[in-house]
XYZ file of C-alpha atoms in Angstrom:
326
model
C 8.239 -19.805 60.076
C 7.112 -17.795 63.402
C 10.436 -17.643 64.364
C 11.753 -16.388 60.862
C 8.886 -13.956 60.809
C 9.907 -12.596 64.389
C 13.677 -12.287 63.238
C 12.576 -10.195 60.177
C 10.228 -7.918 61.988
C 13.107 -7.365 64.684
C 15.646 -6.873 62.140
C 13.223 -4.050 60.401
C 12.623 -2.463 63.797
C 16.545 -2.420 64.451
C 17.148 -0.909 61.278
C 14.520 1.759 61.644
C 15.494 2.645 64.693
C 19.370 3.164 63.721
C 17.794 5.426 60.929
C 16.187 7.380 63.191
C 18.836 7.614 65.637
C 21.160 8.837 63.236
C 18.658 11.697 62.065
C 18.383 12.687 65.496
C 22.343 12.970 65.678
C 22.786 14.619 62.327
C 19.569 17.368 63.963
C 21.526 17.931 67.105
C 24.912 18.721 65.212
C 22.857 21.007 62.993
C 21.328 22.716 65.857
C 24.749 23.506 67.849
C 25.856 24.856 64.276
C 23.228 26.999 63.982
C 23.005 28.325 67.339
C 26.734 29.213 67.091
C 26.323 31.545 63.916
C 27.135 35.269 64.847
C 25.289 36.516 61.569
C 21.310 36.792 61.134
C 20.986 35.237 64.492
C 17.555 35.204 65.022
C 16.517 33.246 61.584
C 19.630 30.945 62.389
C 18.024 29.995 66.407
C 14.519 29.822 64.817
C 16.087 27.032 62.571
C 18.203 25.582 65.255
C 14.665 25.090 67.373
C 13.162 23.446 64.354
C 15.899 21.056 64.097
C 16.078 20.473 67.845
C 12.033 19.454 67.586
C 13.155 17.270 64.650
C 16.129 16.053 67.241
C 13.552 15.054 69.655
C 10.724 13.461 67.919
C 13.464 10.980 65.950
C 15.189 10.090 69.188
C 11.718 9.336 70.756
C 10.966 7.078 67.560
C 14.473 5.183 67.891
C 13.680 4.580 71.402
C 10.056 3.174 70.852
C 11.075 1.222 67.800
C 13.455 -1.006 69.802
C 11.345 -1.105 73.093
C 13.691 1.073 74.879
C 10.700 2.929 76.389
C 10.263 0.080 78.704
C 13.863 0.481 80.329
C 13.292 4.698 80.423
C 9.172 4.987 80.586
C 9.837 8.599 82.192
C 10.921 9.893 78.797
C 7.340 8.685 77.112
C 5.431 11.806 76.044
C 8.198 14.255 75.785
C 7.524 14.406 72.172
C 3.556 14.801 72.591
C 3.012 18.687 72.367
C 6.128 19.495 69.902
C 4.132 18.660 66.924
C 2.322 22.169 67.458
C 6.093 23.809 67.080
C 6.409 22.494 63.264
C 4.369 24.877 61.849
C 5.174 28.069 63.669
C 8.476 27.466 63.482
C 8.854 26.891 59.748
C 6.508 30.169 59.320
C 8.681 32.345 61.479
C 11.952 31.144 60.196
C 10.569 32.022 56.572
C 9.030 35.501 57.885
C 12.151 36.662 60.031
C 14.664 35.516 57.023
C 12.434 37.687 54.583
C 11.931 40.878 56.665
C 15.249 40.464 58.778
C 13.968 40.986 62.003
C 16.240 40.867 64.962
C 13.829 39.996 67.524
C 10.383 38.354 67.802
C 7.579 40.883 68.346
C 4.902 39.746 70.330
C 2.209 38.863 67.711
C 5.042 36.454 66.826
C 5.323 34.941 69.939
C 1.596 34.212 69.905
C 2.152 31.553 67.727
C 3.511 29.499 70.422
C 0.308 29.555 72.730
C -1.180 26.328 71.470
C 2.117 24.793 72.284
C 2.058 26.061 75.891
C -1.596 25.174 76.434
C -1.025 21.737 75.259
C 2.063 21.233 77.307
C 0.188 22.699 80.454
C -2.611 20.334 79.611
C -0.180 17.300 79.742
C 1.763 18.378 82.946
C -0.332 15.946 85.178
C 0.787 13.178 82.725
C 4.490 13.952 83.198
C 4.046 13.243 87.052
C 2.780 9.674 86.382
C 4.776 6.882 87.488
C 6.310 4.958 84.619
C 4.308 1.680 85.305
C 1.294 4.262 84.762
C 2.837 5.703 81.486
C 3.458 2.316 79.959
C 0.078 1.499 80.680
C -1.115 4.435 78.480
C 0.774 3.148 75.389
C -0.842 1.321 72.700
C 0.473 -1.897 71.263
C 1.363 0.418 68.292
C 3.457 2.958 70.556
C 0.598 5.650 70.320
C -0.053 7.495 73.461
C -3.688 6.868 74.844
C -3.823 10.102 76.846
C -6.864 12.870 76.489
C -9.027 13.102 73.310
C -7.951 11.907 70.205
C -9.161 14.983 68.584
C -6.304 16.606 70.145
C -3.893 14.673 67.586
C -6.175 15.777 64.886
C -5.841 19.058 65.882
C -2.256 18.787 66.141
C -1.916 17.775 62.247
C -4.397 20.607 61.089
C -2.829 23.207 62.804
C 0.565 22.447 61.461
C -0.877 22.039 57.747
C -2.518 25.762 58.320
C 0.656 27.281 58.351
C 1.591 26.244 54.903
C -0.454 28.699 52.957
C 1.224 31.787 54.915
C 4.584 30.230 54.305
C 3.791 30.330 50.498
C 2.102 33.870 50.481
C 5.471 35.077 52.264
C 7.569 33.323 49.587
C 5.304 34.851 46.697
C 5.985 38.321 48.236
C 9.483 37.897 48.432
C 9.705 36.948 44.848
C 7.771 40.129 43.847
C 10.245 42.018 46.116
C 13.244 40.851 44.091
C 11.743 41.252 40.854
C 11.238 44.935 41.790
C 14.724 45.318 43.277
C 16.977 42.492 41.576
C 20.075 41.336 43.327
C 22.417 38.211 43.047
C 22.120 37.669 46.776
C 18.729 38.072 47.360
C 18.440 35.579 44.237
C 20.345 33.142 45.882
C 18.509 33.760 49.242
C 15.162 32.864 47.330
C 16.458 29.718 46.013
C 17.533 28.248 49.488
C 14.137 29.835 50.829
C 11.913 28.098 48.037
C 13.766 24.706 48.285
C 13.543 24.863 52.017
C 9.683 25.689 52.134
C 8.916 23.253 49.205
C 10.702 20.166 51.099
C 8.827 21.503 54.361
C 5.571 21.847 52.452
C 6.249 18.165 50.874
C 6.962 16.591 54.472
C 3.674 18.294 55.915
C 1.582 17.321 53.049
C 3.137 13.946 53.116
C 2.396 13.416 57.120
C -1.232 15.141 56.561
C -2.203 12.503 54.003
C -0.599 9.515 55.661
C -2.042 10.416 58.979
C -5.343 10.672 57.187
C -5.115 7.470 55.815
C -4.209 5.725 58.568
C -7.157 7.038 60.478
C -9.601 5.014 58.554
C -7.434 1.814 58.753
C -4.946 -0.064 60.479
C -1.660 1.598 59.426
C -0.749 3.718 62.248
C 2.639 2.097 62.576
C 3.199 2.397 58.831
C 2.230 6.178 58.955
C 4.396 7.085 61.878
C 7.667 4.870 60.208
C 7.040 6.851 57.086
C 6.674 10.123 58.441
C 9.541 9.705 60.472
C 11.706 8.736 57.679
C 10.703 11.862 55.702
C 11.388 13.522 58.611
C 14.882 12.119 58.987
C 15.503 12.823 54.904
C 14.410 16.571 55.744
C 16.872 16.983 58.379
C 19.945 15.396 56.398
C 18.756 17.674 53.309
C 19.074 20.706 55.477
C 22.325 19.560 56.345
C 23.521 18.682 52.963
C 22.593 21.914 51.676
C 24.152 23.634 54.405
C 27.360 22.171 53.925
C 27.210 22.343 49.821
C 26.586 25.871 49.854
C 27.424 27.127 53.715
C 26.805 30.791 52.942
C 23.163 30.299 52.899
C 23.920 30.107 57.039
C 25.990 33.292 56.932
C 25.018 35.477 54.129
C 21.297 35.843 54.612
C 20.623 39.057 56.171
C 24.105 40.372 56.108
C 23.407 43.199 53.829
C 23.643 46.333 56.383
C 21.803 49.543 56.095
C 23.870 52.198 54.481
C 25.647 54.495 56.926
C 24.809 58.269 56.356
C 27.747 60.280 54.802
C 29.289 62.812 56.919
C 31.826 65.655 56.354
C 34.651 64.026 58.543
C 37.943 62.866 58.047
C 37.996 58.985 56.707
C 39.660 57.654 59.472
C 36.749 58.669 62.444
C 33.913 57.978 59.819
C 34.776 54.055 60.562
C 36.033 54.330 64.354
C 33.452 51.791 65.052
C 34.543 48.922 62.573
C 37.045 47.774 64.892
C 39.735 47.512 62.030
C 43.317 48.649 62.366
C 45.932 50.032 59.626
C 47.592 46.423 59.646
C 44.121 44.585 59.391
C 42.769 47.163 56.812
C 45.734 46.515 54.686
C 45.703 42.690 55.122
C 41.944 42.804 54.043
C 42.893 44.757 50.912
C 45.461 42.430 50.017
C 42.800 39.712 50.100
C 40.704 41.797 48.047
C 43.179 42.315 45.361
C 44.043 38.502 45.487
C 39.950 37.723 44.969
C 39.709 40.297 42.080
C 43.137 38.897 40.330
C 41.893 35.209 40.905
C 38.257 34.760 40.732
C 37.175 38.341 38.600
C 33.914 39.083 40.076
C 34.151 42.527 38.794
C 33.410 41.141 35.369
C 29.734 40.429 36.696
C 27.329 43.557 36.223
C 25.223 42.413 39.019
C 27.817 42.035 41.659
C 26.310 43.846 44.918
C 28.504 45.300 47.766
C 26.972 42.724 50.198
C 28.060 39.850 47.773
C 31.578 40.611 47.461
C 31.645 41.123 51.481
C 30.180 37.741 51.636
C 32.752 36.110 49.418
C 35.369 37.918 51.922
C 33.524 36.938 54.825
C 33.387 40.311 56.503
C 30.712 43.130 56.913
C 29.654 45.162 53.893
C 30.726 48.124 56.654
C 34.139 46.842 56.801
C 34.640 46.321 52.931
C 33.362 50.157 52.374
C 36.238 50.906 54.809
C 38.910 48.933 53.104
C 37.644 50.529 49.752
C 37.636 53.748 50.522
C 40.458 53.989 52.775
C 43.136 51.565 51.468
C 42.128 51.279 47.644
C 44.435 54.338 46.565
C 47.187 53.525 49.081
């Protein structure tokens, strides 16, 4: 009977390990995909960093689930301080997506100070021997290093960002109502779904952690939280594949170039288009108009039309002004 129970527990551990491992692989693929994007680089790279944090967390969980940390004890603790990145990265992603930042400000960089301080505090542990690290692990795989209040702080710190994220989302909604565009409405739908999923994940983790603090359900808390994280990572990938423009169109709209009293060909010298490319894009534009008839939509914006052709608004303007009457 005991042997049967052991086999069931072993199967469950292996099954969860496979789930976590697949989630880590998926998160790593999303990380590379987002880093490679040339449009809206800052927001995409922040999201890539968030996916990388999930990847490390899930990979460590997969390792611990089947006991591989005994073979590779030096990796123990690599995920200890990254919990402090969830809240800041989710917040900065939504903020830079809304504001269209090109780089992080000094104030935004300060959100990473707690993570840096905790990592510095944890440095002595990293230089310990593998045997010492294994001795600091509890039976449930919880790291017994430093005060337990550090873990409490990590959870509270991450959850504290949720009200600010929701506030930014509310302000973005007001902006769209004042200046409606289809593209921004779609951006809002994406951001709302992303923030909602992240909020539910954070609240779920917080509730489960609180319950586990007053009971012996720590391992169950960890499994459920990581399973929810895996679902979150897969959801981001699914939404990105289903509507890939969310990774490319957001933030594409550019500032209008002031009109100058110069010949047409000179006004677009920095666009990089030659006559042959311009004619080819004009043919694509005509084909798009004939096939999909986007001109029937009264709310069609220049940025959205450029997105449908996968070119910049500046190049689209050049094609329309230079080749439409050719």
